[in-house]
Tab-separated table of C-alpha atoms and ligand atoms in Angstrom:
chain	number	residue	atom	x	y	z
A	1144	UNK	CA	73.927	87.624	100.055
A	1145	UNK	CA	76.290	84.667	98.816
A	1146	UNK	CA	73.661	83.527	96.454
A	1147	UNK	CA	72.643	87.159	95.167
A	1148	UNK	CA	72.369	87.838	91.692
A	1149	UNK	CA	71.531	90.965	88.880
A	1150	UNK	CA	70.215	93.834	90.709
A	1151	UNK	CA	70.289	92.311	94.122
A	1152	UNK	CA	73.818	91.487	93.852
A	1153	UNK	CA	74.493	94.793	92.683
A	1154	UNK	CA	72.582	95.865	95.912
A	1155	UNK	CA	75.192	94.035	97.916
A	1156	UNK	CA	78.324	95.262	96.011
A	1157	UNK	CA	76.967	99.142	96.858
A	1158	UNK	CA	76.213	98.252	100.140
A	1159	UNK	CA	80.137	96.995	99.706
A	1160	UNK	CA	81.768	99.968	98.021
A	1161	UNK	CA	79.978	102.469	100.614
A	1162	UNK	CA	81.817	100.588	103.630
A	1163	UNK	CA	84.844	100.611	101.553
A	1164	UNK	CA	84.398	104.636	101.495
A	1165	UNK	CA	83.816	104.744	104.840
A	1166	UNK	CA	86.744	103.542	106.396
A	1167	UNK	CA	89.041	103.755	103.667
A	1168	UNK	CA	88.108	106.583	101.477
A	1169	UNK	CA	88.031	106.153	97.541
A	1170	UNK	CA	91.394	104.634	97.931
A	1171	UNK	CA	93.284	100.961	96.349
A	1172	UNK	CA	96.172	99.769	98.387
A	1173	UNK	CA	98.947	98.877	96.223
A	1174	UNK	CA	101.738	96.296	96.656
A	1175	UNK	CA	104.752	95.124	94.344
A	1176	UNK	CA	105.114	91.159	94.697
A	1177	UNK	CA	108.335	89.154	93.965
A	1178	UNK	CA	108.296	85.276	93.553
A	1179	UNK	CA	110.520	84.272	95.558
A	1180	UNK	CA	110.936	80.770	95.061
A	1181	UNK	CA	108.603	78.407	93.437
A	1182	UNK	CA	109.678	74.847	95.279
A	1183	UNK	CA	107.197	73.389	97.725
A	1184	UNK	CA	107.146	71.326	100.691
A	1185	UNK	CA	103.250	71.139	100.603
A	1186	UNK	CA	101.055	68.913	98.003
A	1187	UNK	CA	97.676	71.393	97.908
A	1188	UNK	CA	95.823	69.450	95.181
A	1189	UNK	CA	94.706	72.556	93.351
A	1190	UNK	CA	98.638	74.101	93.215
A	1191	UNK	CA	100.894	73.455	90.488
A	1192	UNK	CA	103.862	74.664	92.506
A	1193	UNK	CA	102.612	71.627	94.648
A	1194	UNK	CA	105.364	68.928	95.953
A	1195	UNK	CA	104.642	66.230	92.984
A	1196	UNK	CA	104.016	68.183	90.562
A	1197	UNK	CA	107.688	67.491	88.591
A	1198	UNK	CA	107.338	67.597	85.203
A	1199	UNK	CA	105.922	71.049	84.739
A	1200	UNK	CA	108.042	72.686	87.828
A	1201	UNK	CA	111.272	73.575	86.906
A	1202	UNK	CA	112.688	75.142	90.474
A	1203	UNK	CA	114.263	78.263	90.975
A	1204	UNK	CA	115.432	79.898	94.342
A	1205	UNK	CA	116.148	83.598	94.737
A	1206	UNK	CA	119.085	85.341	96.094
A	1207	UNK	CA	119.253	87.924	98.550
A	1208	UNK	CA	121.140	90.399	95.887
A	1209	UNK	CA	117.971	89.069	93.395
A	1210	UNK	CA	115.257	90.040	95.558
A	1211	UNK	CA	116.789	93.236	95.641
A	1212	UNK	CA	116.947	94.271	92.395
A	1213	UNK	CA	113.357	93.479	92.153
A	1214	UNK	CA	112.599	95.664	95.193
A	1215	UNK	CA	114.556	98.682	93.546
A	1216	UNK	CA	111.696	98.508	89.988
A	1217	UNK	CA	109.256	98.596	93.065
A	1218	UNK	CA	110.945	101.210	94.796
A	1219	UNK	CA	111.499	102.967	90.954
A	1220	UNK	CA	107.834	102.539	90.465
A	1221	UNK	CA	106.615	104.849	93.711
A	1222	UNK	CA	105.220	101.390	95.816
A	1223	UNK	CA	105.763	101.348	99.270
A	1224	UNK	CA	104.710	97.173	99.936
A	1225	UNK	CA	107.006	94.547	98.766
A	1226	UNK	CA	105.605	90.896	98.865
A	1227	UNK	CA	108.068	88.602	99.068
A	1228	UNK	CA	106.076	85.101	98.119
A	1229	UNK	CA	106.489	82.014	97.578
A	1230	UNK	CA	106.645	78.061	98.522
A	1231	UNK	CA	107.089	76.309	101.176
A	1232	UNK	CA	110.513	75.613	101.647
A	1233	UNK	CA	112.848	75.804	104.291
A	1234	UNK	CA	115.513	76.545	101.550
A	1235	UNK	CA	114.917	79.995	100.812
A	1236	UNK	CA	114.553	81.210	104.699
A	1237	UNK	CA	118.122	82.572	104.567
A	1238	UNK	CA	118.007	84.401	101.546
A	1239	UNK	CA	114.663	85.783	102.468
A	1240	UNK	CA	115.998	86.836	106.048
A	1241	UNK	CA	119.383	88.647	104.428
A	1242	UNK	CA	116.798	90.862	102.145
A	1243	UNK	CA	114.305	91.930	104.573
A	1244	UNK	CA	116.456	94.472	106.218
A	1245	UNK	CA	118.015	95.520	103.070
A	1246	UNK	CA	115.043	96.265	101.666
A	1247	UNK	CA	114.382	98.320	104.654
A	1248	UNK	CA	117.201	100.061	103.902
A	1249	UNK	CA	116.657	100.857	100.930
A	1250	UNK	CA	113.119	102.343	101.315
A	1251	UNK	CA	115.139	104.340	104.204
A	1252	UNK	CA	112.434	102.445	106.450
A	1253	UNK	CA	109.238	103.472	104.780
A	1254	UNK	CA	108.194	100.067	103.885
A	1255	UNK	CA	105.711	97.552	104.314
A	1256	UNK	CA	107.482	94.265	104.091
A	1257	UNK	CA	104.878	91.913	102.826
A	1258	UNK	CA	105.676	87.921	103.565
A	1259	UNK	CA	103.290	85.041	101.995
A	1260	UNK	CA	106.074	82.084	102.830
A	1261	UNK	CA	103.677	79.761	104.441
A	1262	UNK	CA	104.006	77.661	108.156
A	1263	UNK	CA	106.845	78.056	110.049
A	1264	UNK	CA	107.706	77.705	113.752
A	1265	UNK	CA	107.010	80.661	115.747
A	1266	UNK	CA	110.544	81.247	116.375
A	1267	UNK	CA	110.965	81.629	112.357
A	1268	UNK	CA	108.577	84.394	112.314
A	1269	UNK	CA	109.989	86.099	115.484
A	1270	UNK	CA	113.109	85.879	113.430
A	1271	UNK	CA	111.658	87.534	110.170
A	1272	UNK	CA	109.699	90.269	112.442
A	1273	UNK	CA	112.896	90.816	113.856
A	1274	UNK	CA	114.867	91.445	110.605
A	1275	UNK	CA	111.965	94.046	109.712
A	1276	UNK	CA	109.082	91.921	108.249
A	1277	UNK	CA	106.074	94.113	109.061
A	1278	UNK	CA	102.880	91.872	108.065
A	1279	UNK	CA	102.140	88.178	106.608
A	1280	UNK	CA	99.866	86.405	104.663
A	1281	UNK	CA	98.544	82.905	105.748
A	1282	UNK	CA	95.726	81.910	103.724
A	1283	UNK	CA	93.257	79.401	105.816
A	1284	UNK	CA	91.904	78.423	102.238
A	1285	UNK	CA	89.428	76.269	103.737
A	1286	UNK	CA	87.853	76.081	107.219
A	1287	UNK	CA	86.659	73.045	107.332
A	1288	UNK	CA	89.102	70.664	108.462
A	1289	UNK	CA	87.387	67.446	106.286
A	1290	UNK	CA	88.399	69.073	103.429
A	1291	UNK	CA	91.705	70.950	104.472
A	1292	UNK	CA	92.874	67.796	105.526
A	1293	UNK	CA	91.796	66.169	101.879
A	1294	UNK	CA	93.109	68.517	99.674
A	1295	UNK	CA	96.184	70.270	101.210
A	1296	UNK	CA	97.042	66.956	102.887
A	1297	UNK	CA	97.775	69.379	105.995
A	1298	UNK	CA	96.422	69.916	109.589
A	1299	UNK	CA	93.937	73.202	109.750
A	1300	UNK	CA	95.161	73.393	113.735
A	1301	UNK	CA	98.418	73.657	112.585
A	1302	UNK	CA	97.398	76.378	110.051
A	1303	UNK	CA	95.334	78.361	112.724
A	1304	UNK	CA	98.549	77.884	115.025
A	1305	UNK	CA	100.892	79.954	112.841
A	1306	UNK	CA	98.049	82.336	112.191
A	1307	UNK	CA	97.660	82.978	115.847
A	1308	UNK	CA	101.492	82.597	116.472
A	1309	UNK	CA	101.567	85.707	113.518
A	1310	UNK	CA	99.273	87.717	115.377
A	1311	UNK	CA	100.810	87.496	118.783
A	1312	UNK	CA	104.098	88.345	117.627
A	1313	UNK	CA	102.947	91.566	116.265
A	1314	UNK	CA	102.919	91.043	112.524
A	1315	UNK	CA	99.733	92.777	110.687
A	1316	UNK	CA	98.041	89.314	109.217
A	1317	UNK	CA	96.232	88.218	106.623
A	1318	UNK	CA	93.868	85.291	106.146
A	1319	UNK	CA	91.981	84.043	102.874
A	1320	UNK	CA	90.188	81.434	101.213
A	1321	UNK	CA	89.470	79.550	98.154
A	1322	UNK	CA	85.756	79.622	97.153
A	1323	UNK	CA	83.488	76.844	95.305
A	1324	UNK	CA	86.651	74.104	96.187
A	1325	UNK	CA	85.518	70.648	95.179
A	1326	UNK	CA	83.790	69.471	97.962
A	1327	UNK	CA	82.667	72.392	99.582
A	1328	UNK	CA	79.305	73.372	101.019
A	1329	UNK	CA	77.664	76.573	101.062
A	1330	UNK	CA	77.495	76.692	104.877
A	1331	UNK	CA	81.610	76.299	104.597
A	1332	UNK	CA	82.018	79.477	103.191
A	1333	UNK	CA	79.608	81.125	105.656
A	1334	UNK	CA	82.556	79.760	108.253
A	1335	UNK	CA	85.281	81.073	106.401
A	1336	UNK	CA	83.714	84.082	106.551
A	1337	UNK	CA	83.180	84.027	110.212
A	1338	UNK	CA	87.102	82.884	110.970
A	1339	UNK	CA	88.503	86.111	108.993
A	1340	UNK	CA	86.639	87.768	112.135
A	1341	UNK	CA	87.358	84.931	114.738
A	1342	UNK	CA	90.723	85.373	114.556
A	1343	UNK	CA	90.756	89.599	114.028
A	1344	UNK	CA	93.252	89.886	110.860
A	1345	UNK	CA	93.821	92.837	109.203
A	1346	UNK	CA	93.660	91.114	105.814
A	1347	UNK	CA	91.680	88.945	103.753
A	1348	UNK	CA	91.398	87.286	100.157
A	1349	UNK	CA	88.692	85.386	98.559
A	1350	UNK	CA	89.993	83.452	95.083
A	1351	UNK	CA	87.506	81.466	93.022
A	1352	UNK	CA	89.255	77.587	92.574
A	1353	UNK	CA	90.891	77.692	89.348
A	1354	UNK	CA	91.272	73.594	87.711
A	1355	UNK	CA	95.050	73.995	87.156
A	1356	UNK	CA	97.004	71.500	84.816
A	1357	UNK	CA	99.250	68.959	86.081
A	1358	UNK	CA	96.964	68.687	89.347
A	1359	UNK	CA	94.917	65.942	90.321
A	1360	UNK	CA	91.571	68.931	90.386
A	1361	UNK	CA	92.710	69.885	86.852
A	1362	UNK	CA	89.518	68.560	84.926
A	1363	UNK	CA	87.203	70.090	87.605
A	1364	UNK	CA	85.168	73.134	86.914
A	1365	UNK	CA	86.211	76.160	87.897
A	1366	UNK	CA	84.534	78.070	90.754
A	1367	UNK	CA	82.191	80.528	90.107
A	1368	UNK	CA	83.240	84.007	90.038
A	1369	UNK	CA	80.140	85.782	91.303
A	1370	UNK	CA	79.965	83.467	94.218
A	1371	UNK	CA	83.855	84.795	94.936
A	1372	UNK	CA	82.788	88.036	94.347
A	1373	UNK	CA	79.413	88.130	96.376
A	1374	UNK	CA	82.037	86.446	99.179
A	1375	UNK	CA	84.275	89.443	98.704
A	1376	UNK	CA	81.230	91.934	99.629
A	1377	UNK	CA	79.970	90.383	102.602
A	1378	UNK	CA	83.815	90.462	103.780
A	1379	UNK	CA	83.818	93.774	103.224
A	1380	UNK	CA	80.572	94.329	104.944
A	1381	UNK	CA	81.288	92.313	107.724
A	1382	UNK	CA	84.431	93.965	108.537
A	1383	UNK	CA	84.528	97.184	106.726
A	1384	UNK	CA	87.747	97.873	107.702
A	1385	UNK	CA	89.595	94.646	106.328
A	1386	UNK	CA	92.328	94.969	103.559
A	1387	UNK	CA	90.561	92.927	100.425
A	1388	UNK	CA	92.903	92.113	97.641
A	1389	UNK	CA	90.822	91.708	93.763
A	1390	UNK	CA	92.899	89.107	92.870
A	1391	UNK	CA	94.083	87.364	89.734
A	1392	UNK	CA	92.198	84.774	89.951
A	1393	UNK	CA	88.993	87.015	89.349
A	1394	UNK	CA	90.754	87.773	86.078
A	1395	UNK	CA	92.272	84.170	85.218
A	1396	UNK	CA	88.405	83.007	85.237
A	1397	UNK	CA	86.731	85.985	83.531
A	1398	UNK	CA	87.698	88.907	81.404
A	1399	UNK	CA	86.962	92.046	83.698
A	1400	UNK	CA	87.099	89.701	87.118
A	1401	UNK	CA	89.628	92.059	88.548
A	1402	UNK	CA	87.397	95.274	87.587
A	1403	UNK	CA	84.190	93.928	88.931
A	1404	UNK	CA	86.163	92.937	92.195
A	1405	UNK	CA	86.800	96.586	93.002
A	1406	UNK	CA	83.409	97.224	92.595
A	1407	UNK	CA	82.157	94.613	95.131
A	1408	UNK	CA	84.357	96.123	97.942
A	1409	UNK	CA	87.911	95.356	97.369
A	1410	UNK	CA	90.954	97.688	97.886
A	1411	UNK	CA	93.981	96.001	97.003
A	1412	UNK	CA	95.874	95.112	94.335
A	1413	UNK	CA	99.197	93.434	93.668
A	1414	UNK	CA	101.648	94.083	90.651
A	1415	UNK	CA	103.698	91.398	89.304
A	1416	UNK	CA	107.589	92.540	89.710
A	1417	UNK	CA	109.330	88.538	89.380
A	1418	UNK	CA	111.627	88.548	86.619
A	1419	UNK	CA	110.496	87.614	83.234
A	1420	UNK	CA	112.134	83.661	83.208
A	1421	UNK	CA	111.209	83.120	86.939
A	1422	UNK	CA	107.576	84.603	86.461
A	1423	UNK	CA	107.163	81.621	83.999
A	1424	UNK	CA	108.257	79.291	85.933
A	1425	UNK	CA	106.054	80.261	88.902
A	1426	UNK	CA	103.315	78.352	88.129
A	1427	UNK	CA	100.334	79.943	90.274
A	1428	UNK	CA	97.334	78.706	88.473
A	1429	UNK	CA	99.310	77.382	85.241
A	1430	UNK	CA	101.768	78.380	82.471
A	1431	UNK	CA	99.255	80.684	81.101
A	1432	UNK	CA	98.579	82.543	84.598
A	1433	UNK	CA	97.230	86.169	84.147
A	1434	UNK	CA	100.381	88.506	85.384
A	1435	UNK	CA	99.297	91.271	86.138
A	1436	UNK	CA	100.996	94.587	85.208
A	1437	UNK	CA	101.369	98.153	86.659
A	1438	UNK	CA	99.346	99.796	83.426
A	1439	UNK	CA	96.580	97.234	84.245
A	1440	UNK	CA	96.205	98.005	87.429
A	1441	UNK	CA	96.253	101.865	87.016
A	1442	UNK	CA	94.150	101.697	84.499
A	1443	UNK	CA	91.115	99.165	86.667
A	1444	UNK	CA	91.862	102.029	89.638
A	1445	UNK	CA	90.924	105.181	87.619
A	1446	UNK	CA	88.011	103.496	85.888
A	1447	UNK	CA	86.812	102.348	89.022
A	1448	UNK	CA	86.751	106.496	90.115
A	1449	UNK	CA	89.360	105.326	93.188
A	1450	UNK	CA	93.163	106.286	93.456
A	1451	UNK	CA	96.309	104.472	94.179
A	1452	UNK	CA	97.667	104.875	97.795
A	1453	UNK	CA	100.419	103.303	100.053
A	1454	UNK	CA	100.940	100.733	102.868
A	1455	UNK	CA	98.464	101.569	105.650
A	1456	UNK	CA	100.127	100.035	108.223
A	1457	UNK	CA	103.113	102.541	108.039
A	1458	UNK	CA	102.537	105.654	110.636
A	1459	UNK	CA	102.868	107.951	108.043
A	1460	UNK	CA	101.114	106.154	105.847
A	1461	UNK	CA	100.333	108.852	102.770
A	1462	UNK	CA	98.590	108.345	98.665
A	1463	UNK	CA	101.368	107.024	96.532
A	1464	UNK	CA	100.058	109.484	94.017
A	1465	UNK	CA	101.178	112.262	96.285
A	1466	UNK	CA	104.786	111.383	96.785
B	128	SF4	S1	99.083	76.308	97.488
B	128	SF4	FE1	100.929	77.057	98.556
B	128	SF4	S2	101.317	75.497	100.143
B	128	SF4	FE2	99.962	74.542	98.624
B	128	SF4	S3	101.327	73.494	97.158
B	128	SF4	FE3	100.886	75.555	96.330
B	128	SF4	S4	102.572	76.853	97.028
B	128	SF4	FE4	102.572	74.988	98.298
């Protein structure tokens, strides 16, 4: 199925979309993400935000009061999952753990709140589940520890150690990976695969590598989006009942990535709520990063015949098109 292509890849994104139907109706999850910080402990080769990277970084940390004016335009905009993301950094822990609860408070409670703020003790997390963080997002990137250990200059035990530490503590969890890294076989995406199920997260993203400037990967070529895609449907197929974001990376690599990742099974999507200066300076996959907007992503849902709908992991959990 990885390899599939023309009509037998469009085989496997049916196969795809009717699991998607199945367990989660014609539905697309929707979440509002702020960047929280852009300063990183961590030196991921592919990452511009990464550690050495100081002539194109120019860091900015959040306040508390910040992030919540950014929650209030998701709020405003009828979005029930705020994403607080961002680098690794010890620095912006505090801020972070004064907004969580007043986010809560402002949604009166009815919110998912959405961390993607790397490895931490287990003591951290406790401390952010405790303030109200409901789920987090830990992306594996790569499972084989070779090449974990090459390009993010980090321990994969250590990674699968918060992961698990997430898990136990209660926090809905999400996994992901990076697909057609430099150096990576075939048979190391089939493992990837198999992990998002090993561990039994609730979430999981598949990004194509994107060469980003001022790395030492930025004159590779860039992964291959069908690969990332046909990745994306056998998540989906494999565990039908995963959360699959169609990220920007589908879209930073090809015109239409985004669309085409709905149709191979995926039912989230994230719009960009950082303010204009910071979202510049959070430098994802580049200065010229696709950002993706709240008419985009309306517009990809409708064509795509699905509708917009809130957090699942809230009780009362109802179609943000009906509130
Ligand atoms: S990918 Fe994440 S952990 Fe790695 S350098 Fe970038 S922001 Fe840091």
């Amino acid at each position: 199925m990885l390899l599939a292509r023309g009509p037998e890849q469009e085989e496997v994104f049916a196969r795809a979309r009717q699991a998607r139907e199945e367990s989660f109706g014609a539905t697309v999850v929707l979440r509002g993400v702020i960047e929280v910080t852009n300063v990183c402990r961590v030196n991921c080769d592919y990452c511009p935000m990464r550690r050495d990277n100081t002539r194109g970084n120019d860091r900015y940390f959040m306040s508390a009061d910040e992030i919540l004016e950014r929650a209030v335009r998701i709020k405003d905009a009828g979005i029930d999952i705020i994403l607080l993301q961002g680098g690794e950094t010890p620095r912006e822990l505090a801020a972070v753990e004064e907004a969580v609860p007043r986010i809560k408070e402002l949604f009166g409670g009815r919110a998912e709140v959405l961390l993607n703020l790397g490895n931490m003790r287990k003591d951290q997390y406790a401390r952010l589940r405790e303030a109200g963080a409901t789920s987090y997002i830990l992306k594996h990137e790569t499972s084989d520890p070779r090449l974990h250990r090459e390009l993010r200059h980090e321990s994969l035990d250590e990674r699968l150690r918060c992961l698990r530490d997430l898990l136990d503590l209660g926090y809905k969890v999400g996994t992901g990976l990076i697909s057609d890294l430099p150096g990576q076989s075939l048979d190391s995406v089939v493992d990837d695969i198999e992990l998002a199920g090993e561990l039994g997260v609730h979430m999981c993203s598949v990004s194509p590598f994107v060469p980003a400037p001022d790395t030492p990967l930025q004159l590779r070529l860039p992964g291959s989006v069908d690969l990332a895609l046909n990745v994306l449907a056998c998540l989906r197929i494999s565990y039908p009942e995963l959360l699959i974001p169609s990220v920007s990376a589908l879209e930073k690599t090809s015109t239409g990535g985004q669309s085409r990742g709905l149709a191979a099974g995926a039912n989230v999507m994230t719009v960009n709520f950082t303010g204009d200066s910071d979202r510049h300076r959070y430098l994802i996959y580049g200065k010229d990063r696709f950002v993706v907007k709240m008419q985009h992503v309306q517009e990809l849902v409708r064509a795509a015949g699905l509708e917009v709908r809130g957090s699942v992991f809230l009780d009362d959990a109802v179609p943000a098109a009906s509130r």
